[in-house]
């Protein structure tokens, strides 16, 4: 066994990012707030990092104030939650790969930069029973590429960072972040799927399928 633990990113790694579905979600939220879609997206993305470090509702209330919205913010939380549950669907080879890694004796971790609905829904997804630990930025108050979030995963897995393989698409500078935390990093570069600018800059090792990780671990 080359690595005692394998740690995965969530969105665009274990789960493909639903580009069209996300656009519909943003448009639905904009309509709920009675906002111009472009103005809504501008405000939504400018506060993304803060929103991923704590509860969702306070940030939606701040957004509502900036848009002059006086309606039901809780309904927007529900809209986002329902969308997340619908789209938090594993890649076809994700669950078989995780199950095989477990069968081989690897410890499994997941680190996600995400908002509160993801940990709230985690046990309802196919991933809930497959990981030894799942670290959500909104729950721990730090996000990738902060070294601390990788250290939290290692602490909860009971392993040293040097014994970990980190697998991600490269968003949020997560791959260099994993290397700075002394993990080995590999990118999932799924054919036909766009990468973030940070992912495009990665020049290290990559795989095109999650199942390829079995050859590395």
mmCIF file of C-alpha atoms in Angstrom:
data_model
loop_
_atom_site.group_PDB
_atom_site.id
_atom_site.type_symbol
_atom_site.label_atom_id
_atom_site.label_comp_id
_atom_site.label_asym_id
_atom_site.label_seq_id
_atom_site.Cartn_x
_atom_site.Cartn_y
_atom_site.Cartn_z
ATOM 1 C CA UNK A 1 0.000 0.000 0.000
ATOM 2 C CA UNK A 2 1.620 3.258 -1.146
ATOM 3 C CA UNK A 3 -0.657 5.624 0.816
ATOM 4 C CA UNK A 4 -2.447 4.946 4.070
ATOM 5 C CA UNK A 5 -5.177 7.428 3.168
ATOM 6 C CA UNK A 6 -6.759 8.862 0.038
ATOM 7 C CA UNK A 7 -8.505 12.221 0.373
ATOM 8 C CA UNK A 8 -10.876 13.545 -2.280
ATOM 9 C CA UNK A 9 -12.325 16.896 -3.227
ATOM 10 C CA UNK A 10 -16.108 16.877 -3.742
ATOM 11 C CA UNK A 11 -17.421 19.132 -6.531
ATOM 12 C CA UNK A 12 -15.950 18.471 -9.979
ATOM 13 C CA UNK A 13 -14.105 15.476 -8.507
ATOM 14 C CA UNK A 14 -16.444 12.979 -6.870
ATOM 15 C CA UNK A 15 -19.417 14.886 -8.310
ATOM 16 C CA UNK A 16 -19.338 16.655 -11.696
ATOM 17 C CA UNK A 17 -20.262 20.333 -11.450
ATOM 18 C CA UNK A 18 -23.669 20.778 -13.157
ATOM 19 C CA UNK A 19 -23.005 23.908 -15.203
ATOM 20 C CA UNK A 20 -26.493 24.243 -16.671
ATOM 21 C CA UNK A 21 -28.156 23.195 -13.425
ATOM 22 C CA UNK A 22 -26.163 25.807 -11.536
ATOM 23 C CA UNK A 23 -27.267 28.502 -13.970
ATOM 24 C CA UNK A 24 -30.901 27.537 -13.391
ATOM 25 C CA UNK A 25 -30.319 27.655 -9.635
ATOM 26 C CA UNK A 26 -28.795 31.142 -9.793
ATOM 27 C CA UNK A 27 -31.655 32.335 -12.003
ATOM 28 C CA UNK A 28 -34.178 30.811 -9.587
ATOM 29 C CA UNK A 29 -32.583 32.545 -6.609
ATOM 30 C CA UNK A 30 -32.440 35.841 -8.516
ATOM 31 C CA UNK A 31 -36.146 35.513 -9.344
ATOM 32 C CA UNK A 32 -36.943 34.748 -5.695
ATOM 33 C CA UNK A 33 -35.140 37.915 -4.617
ATOM 34 C CA UNK A 34 -36.724 39.899 -7.447
ATOM 35 C CA UNK A 35 -33.258 40.799 -8.709
ATOM 36 C CA UNK A 36 -31.663 41.222 -12.100
ATOM 37 C CA UNK A 37 -29.848 37.896 -12.748
ATOM 38 C CA UNK A 38 -26.522 39.576 -13.556
ATOM 39 C CA UNK A 39 -26.669 41.762 -10.458
ATOM 40 C CA UNK A 40 -27.566 38.733 -8.336
ATOM 41 C CA UNK A 41 -24.648 36.681 -9.658
ATOM 42 C CA UNK A 42 -22.256 39.574 -9.040
ATOM 43 C CA UNK A 43 -23.296 39.796 -5.398
ATOM 44 C CA UNK A 44 -23.447 36.010 -5.009
ATOM 45 C CA UNK A 45 -19.888 35.412 -6.153
ATOM 46 C CA UNK A 46 -18.259 38.393 -4.445
ATOM 47 C CA UNK A 47 -19.114 36.910 -1.038
ATOM 48 C CA UNK A 48 -18.506 33.265 -1.933
ATOM 49 C CA UNK A 49 -15.440 32.702 0.254
ATOM 50 C CA UNK A 50 -17.129 34.110 3.360
ATOM 51 C CA UNK A 51 -20.276 32.091 2.674
ATOM 52 C CA UNK A 52 -18.184 28.910 2.623
ATOM 53 C CA UNK A 53 -16.817 29.568 6.125
ATOM 54 C CA UNK A 54 -20.043 29.473 8.118
ATOM 55 C CA UNK A 55 -23.838 29.203 8.034
ATOM 56 C CA UNK A 56 -25.658 30.077 4.823
ATOM 57 C CA UNK A 57 -28.622 32.074 6.121
ATOM 58 C CA UNK A 58 -26.740 35.147 7.445
ATOM 59 C CA UNK A 59 -25.136 35.618 4.032
ATOM 60 C CA UNK A 60 -28.465 35.326 2.256
ATOM 61 C CA UNK A 61 -29.896 37.930 4.638
ATOM 62 C CA UNK A 62 -26.984 40.230 3.821
ATOM 63 C CA UNK A 63 -27.639 39.619 0.124
ATOM 64 C CA UNK A 64 -31.338 40.376 0.621
ATOM 65 C CA UNK A 65 -30.460 43.669 2.329
ATOM 66 C CA UNK A 66 -28.185 44.675 -0.558
ATOM 67 C CA UNK A 67 -30.983 43.890 -3.019
ATOM 68 C CA UNK A 68 -33.676 45.597 -0.952
ATOM 69 C CA UNK A 69 -35.560 42.305 -0.577
ATOM 70 C CA UNK A 70 -37.930 42.021 2.399
ATOM 71 C CA UNK A 71 -39.456 38.611 1.707
ATOM 72 C CA UNK A 72 -38.769 35.068 2.940
ATOM 73 C CA UNK A 73 -35.037 34.383 3.068
ATOM 74 C CA UNK A 74 -35.614 30.924 4.541
ATOM 75 C CA UNK A 75 -37.329 29.907 1.291
ATOM 76 C CA UNK A 76 -34.106 30.728 -0.562
ATOM 77 C CA UNK A 77 -32.203 28.466 1.826
ATOM 78 C CA UNK A 78 -34.660 25.678 0.990
ATOM 79 C CA UNK A 79 -34.294 26.298 -2.744
ATOM 80 C CA UNK A 80 -30.517 25.991 -2.492
ATOM 81 C CA UNK A 81 -30.790 22.902 -0.279
ATOM 82 C CA UNK A 82 -33.183 21.140 -2.682
ATOM 83 C CA UNK A 83 -30.918 21.951 -5.623
ATOM 84 C CA UNK A 84 -27.880 20.555 -3.811
ATOM 85 C CA UNK A 85 -29.614 17.297 -2.905
ATOM 86 C CA UNK A 86 -30.725 16.858 -6.523
ATOM 87 C CA UNK A 87 -27.241 17.422 -7.940
ATOM 88 C CA UNK A 88 -25.032 15.772 -5.313
ATOM 89 C CA UNK A 89 -24.816 12.650 -7.484
ATOM 90 C CA UNK A 90 -21.573 10.630 -7.714
ATOM 91 C CA UNK A 91 -19.718 10.106 -10.951
ATOM 92 C CA UNK A 92 -20.397 6.594 -12.293
ATOM 93 C CA UNK A 93 -17.026 5.288 -11.104
ATOM 94 C CA UNK A 94 -16.916 7.198 -7.796
ATOM 95 C CA UNK A 95 -18.651 4.740 -5.471
ATOM 96 C CA UNK A 96 -16.956 1.610 -6.934
ATOM 97 C CA UNK A 97 -13.564 3.328 -6.602
ATOM 98 C CA UNK A 98 -14.206 4.306 -2.998
ATOM 99 C CA UNK A 99 -15.447 0.837 -2.130
ATOM 100 C CA UNK A 100 -12.370 -0.773 -3.666
ATOM 101 C CA UNK A 101 -10.035 1.583 -1.805
ATOM 102 C CA UNK A 102 -11.779 0.679 1.446
ATOM 103 C CA UNK A 103 -11.527 -3.019 0.603
ATOM 104 C CA UNK A 104 -7.770 -2.573 0.162
ATOM 105 C CA UNK A 105 -7.498 -1.013 3.604
ATOM 106 C CA UNK A 106 -7.082 2.690 2.781
ATOM 107 C CA UNK A 107 -8.500 5.324 5.080
ATOM 108 C CA UNK A 108 -10.805 7.646 3.122
ATOM 109 C CA UNK A 109 -11.295 11.377 3.577
ATOM 110 C CA UNK A 110 -13.130 14.163 1.801
ATOM 111 C CA UNK A 111 -12.401 17.910 1.952
ATOM 112 C CA UNK A 112 -14.867 20.356 0.429
ATOM 113 C CA UNK A 113 -15.071 24.121 0.072
ATOM 114 C CA UNK A 114 -18.835 24.358 0.363
ATOM 115 C CA UNK A 115 -21.857 25.963 1.977
ATOM 116 C CA UNK A 116 -23.882 24.618 4.878
ATOM 117 C CA UNK A 117 -26.425 22.575 2.944
ATOM 118 C CA UNK A 118 -23.732 20.078 1.903
ATOM 119 C CA UNK A 119 -22.901 18.816 5.426
ATOM 120 C CA UNK A 120 -26.592 19.030 6.323
ATOM 121 C CA UNK A 121 -27.404 16.634 3.467
ATOM 122 C CA UNK A 122 -24.262 14.496 3.548
ATOM 123 C CA UNK A 123 -25.778 11.450 5.254
ATOM 124 C CA UNK A 124 -28.594 11.407 2.684
ATOM 125 C CA UNK A 125 -26.135 10.978 -0.186
ATOM 126 C CA UNK A 126 -24.404 7.784 -1.354
ATOM 127 C CA UNK A 127 -21.190 9.150 0.176
ATOM 128 C CA UNK A 128 -22.408 9.265 3.767
ATOM 129 C CA UNK A 129 -21.248 5.788 4.781
ATOM 130 C CA UNK A 130 -18.131 5.584 2.602
ATOM 131 C CA UNK A 131 -15.745 8.048 4.258
ATOM 132 C CA UNK A 132 -13.862 7.865 7.522
ATOM 133 C CA UNK A 133 -14.018 11.644 7.714
ATOM 134 C CA UNK A 134 -15.566 14.481 5.741
ATOM 135 C CA UNK A 135 -14.263 18.011 6.347
ATOM 136 C CA UNK A 136 -16.486 20.871 5.209
ATOM 137 C CA UNK A 137 -15.094 24.402 5.091
ATOM 138 C CA UNK A 138 -18.345 25.895 6.391
ATOM 139 C CA UNK A 139 -18.174 23.622 9.449
ATOM 140 C CA UNK A 140 -14.517 24.150 10.390
ATOM 141 C CA UNK A 141 -14.144 27.828 9.430
ATOM 142 C CA UNK A 142 -11.170 27.376 7.104
ATOM 143 C CA UNK A 143 -11.054 26.475 3.429
ATOM 144 C CA UNK A 144 -8.641 25.242 0.803
ATOM 145 C CA UNK A 145 -5.841 26.021 0.212
ATOM 146 C CA UNK A 146 -5.354 26.858 3.931
ATOM 147 C CA UNK A 147 -2.968 24.238 5.325
ATOM 148 C CA UNK A 148 -5.144 23.827 8.396
ATOM 149 C CA UNK A 149 -8.034 22.167 6.533
ATOM 150 C CA UNK A 150 -5.710 19.429 5.278
ATOM 151 C CA UNK A 151 -4.306 19.003 8.776
ATOM 152 C CA UNK A 152 -7.815 18.603 10.196
ATOM 153 C CA UNK A 153 -8.475 15.786 7.745
ATOM 154 C CA UNK A 154 -5.222 14.064 8.705
ATOM 155 C CA UNK A 155 -5.962 14.429 12.417
ATOM 156 C CA UNK A 156 -9.418 12.913 11.990
ATOM 157 C CA UNK A 157 -8.053 10.071 9.862
ATOM 158 C CA UNK A 158 -5.203 9.399 12.294
ATOM 159 C CA UNK A 159 -2.529 9.586 9.573
ATOM 160 C CA UNK A 160 0.463 11.725 8.676
ATOM 161 C CA UNK A 161 0.111 14.074 5.711
ATOM 162 C CA UNK A 162 2.998 12.364 3.954
ATOM 163 C CA UNK A 163 0.966 9.159 3.915
ATOM 164 C CA UNK A 164 -1.940 10.801 2.041
ATOM 165 C CA UNK A 165 -2.861 11.045 -1.612
ATOM 166 C CA UNK A 166 -5.095 14.050 -2.399
ATOM 167 C CA UNK A 167 -7.317 13.941 -5.486
ATOM 168 C CA UNK A 168 -9.048 17.074 -6.819
ATOM 169 C CA UNK A 169 -9.865 19.030 -9.964
ATOM 170 C CA UNK A 170 -7.636 21.896 -8.829
ATOM 171 C CA UNK A 171 -10.151 24.621 -7.963
ATOM 172 C CA UNK A 172 -9.359 26.872 -4.979
ATOM 173 C CA UNK A 173 -5.629 26.206 -5.484
ATOM 174 C CA UNK A 174 -6.287 22.921 -3.687
ATOM 175 C CA UNK A 175 -3.553 20.852 -5.330
ATOM 176 C CA UNK A 176 -0.602 23.130 -4.466
ATOM 177 C CA UNK A 177 -2.280 23.549 -1.062
ATOM 178 C CA UNK A 178 -2.207 19.791 -0.534
ATOM 179 C CA UNK A 179 1.449 19.683 -1.529
ATOM 180 C CA UNK A 180 2.294 22.483 0.883
ATOM 181 C CA UNK A 181 0.621 20.378 3.579
ATOM 182 C CA UNK A 182 3.046 17.553 2.551
ATOM 183 C CA UNK A 183 0.488 15.374 0.757
ATOM 184 C CA UNK A 184 0.939 13.933 -2.715
ATOM 185 C CA UNK A 185 -1.503 15.629 -5.087
ATOM 186 C CA UNK A 186 -3.053 14.368 -8.311
ATOM 187 C CA UNK A 187 -5.586 16.136 -10.498
ATOM 188 C CA UNK A 188 -8.776 14.662 -11.914
ATOM 189 C CA UNK A 189 -8.913 16.092 -15.418
ATOM 190 C CA UNK A 190 -12.106 14.561 -16.805
ATOM 191 C CA UNK A 191 -12.235 14.737 -20.625
ATOM 192 C CA UNK A 192 -14.661 17.327 -21.948
ATOM 193 C CA UNK A 193 -15.195 19.002 -18.577
ATOM 194 C CA UNK A 194 -13.933 22.577 -18.024
ATOM 195 C CA UNK A 195 -11.406 23.361 -15.320
ATOM 196 C CA UNK A 196 -11.109 26.508 -13.247
ATOM 197 C CA UNK A 197 -8.161 28.825 -13.985
ATOM 198 C CA UNK A 198 -6.361 27.298 -10.980
ATOM 199 C CA UNK A 199 -6.976 23.835 -12.364
ATOM 200 C CA UNK A 200 -5.694 24.843 -15.787
ATOM 201 C CA UNK A 201 -2.441 26.030 -14.214
ATOM 202 C CA UNK A 202 -1.686 22.650 -12.631
ATOM 203 C CA UNK A 203 1.313 21.006 -14.311
ATOM 204 C CA UNK A 204 1.646 18.005 -12.009
ATOM 205 C CA UNK A 205 0.322 14.484 -12.302
ATOM 206 C CA UNK A 206 -3.268 13.927 -13.399
ATOM 207 C CA UNK A 207 -5.754 11.173 -14.146
ATOM 208 C CA UNK A 208 -8.785 11.235 -16.428
ATOM 209 C CA UNK A 209 -10.985 8.841 -14.406
ATOM 210 C CA UNK A 210 -11.465 8.357 -10.685
ATOM 211 C CA UNK A 211 -10.910 4.635 -11.166
ATOM 212 C CA UNK A 212 -7.345 5.453 -12.292
ATOM 213 C CA UNK A 213 -6.622 6.436 -8.694
ATOM 214 C CA UNK A 214 -6.605 2.722 -7.852
ATOM 215 C CA UNK A 215 -3.340 2.401 -9.790
ATOM 216 C CA UNK A 216 -1.727 5.208 -7.793
ATOM 217 C CA UNK A 217 -2.828 4.409 -4.249
#
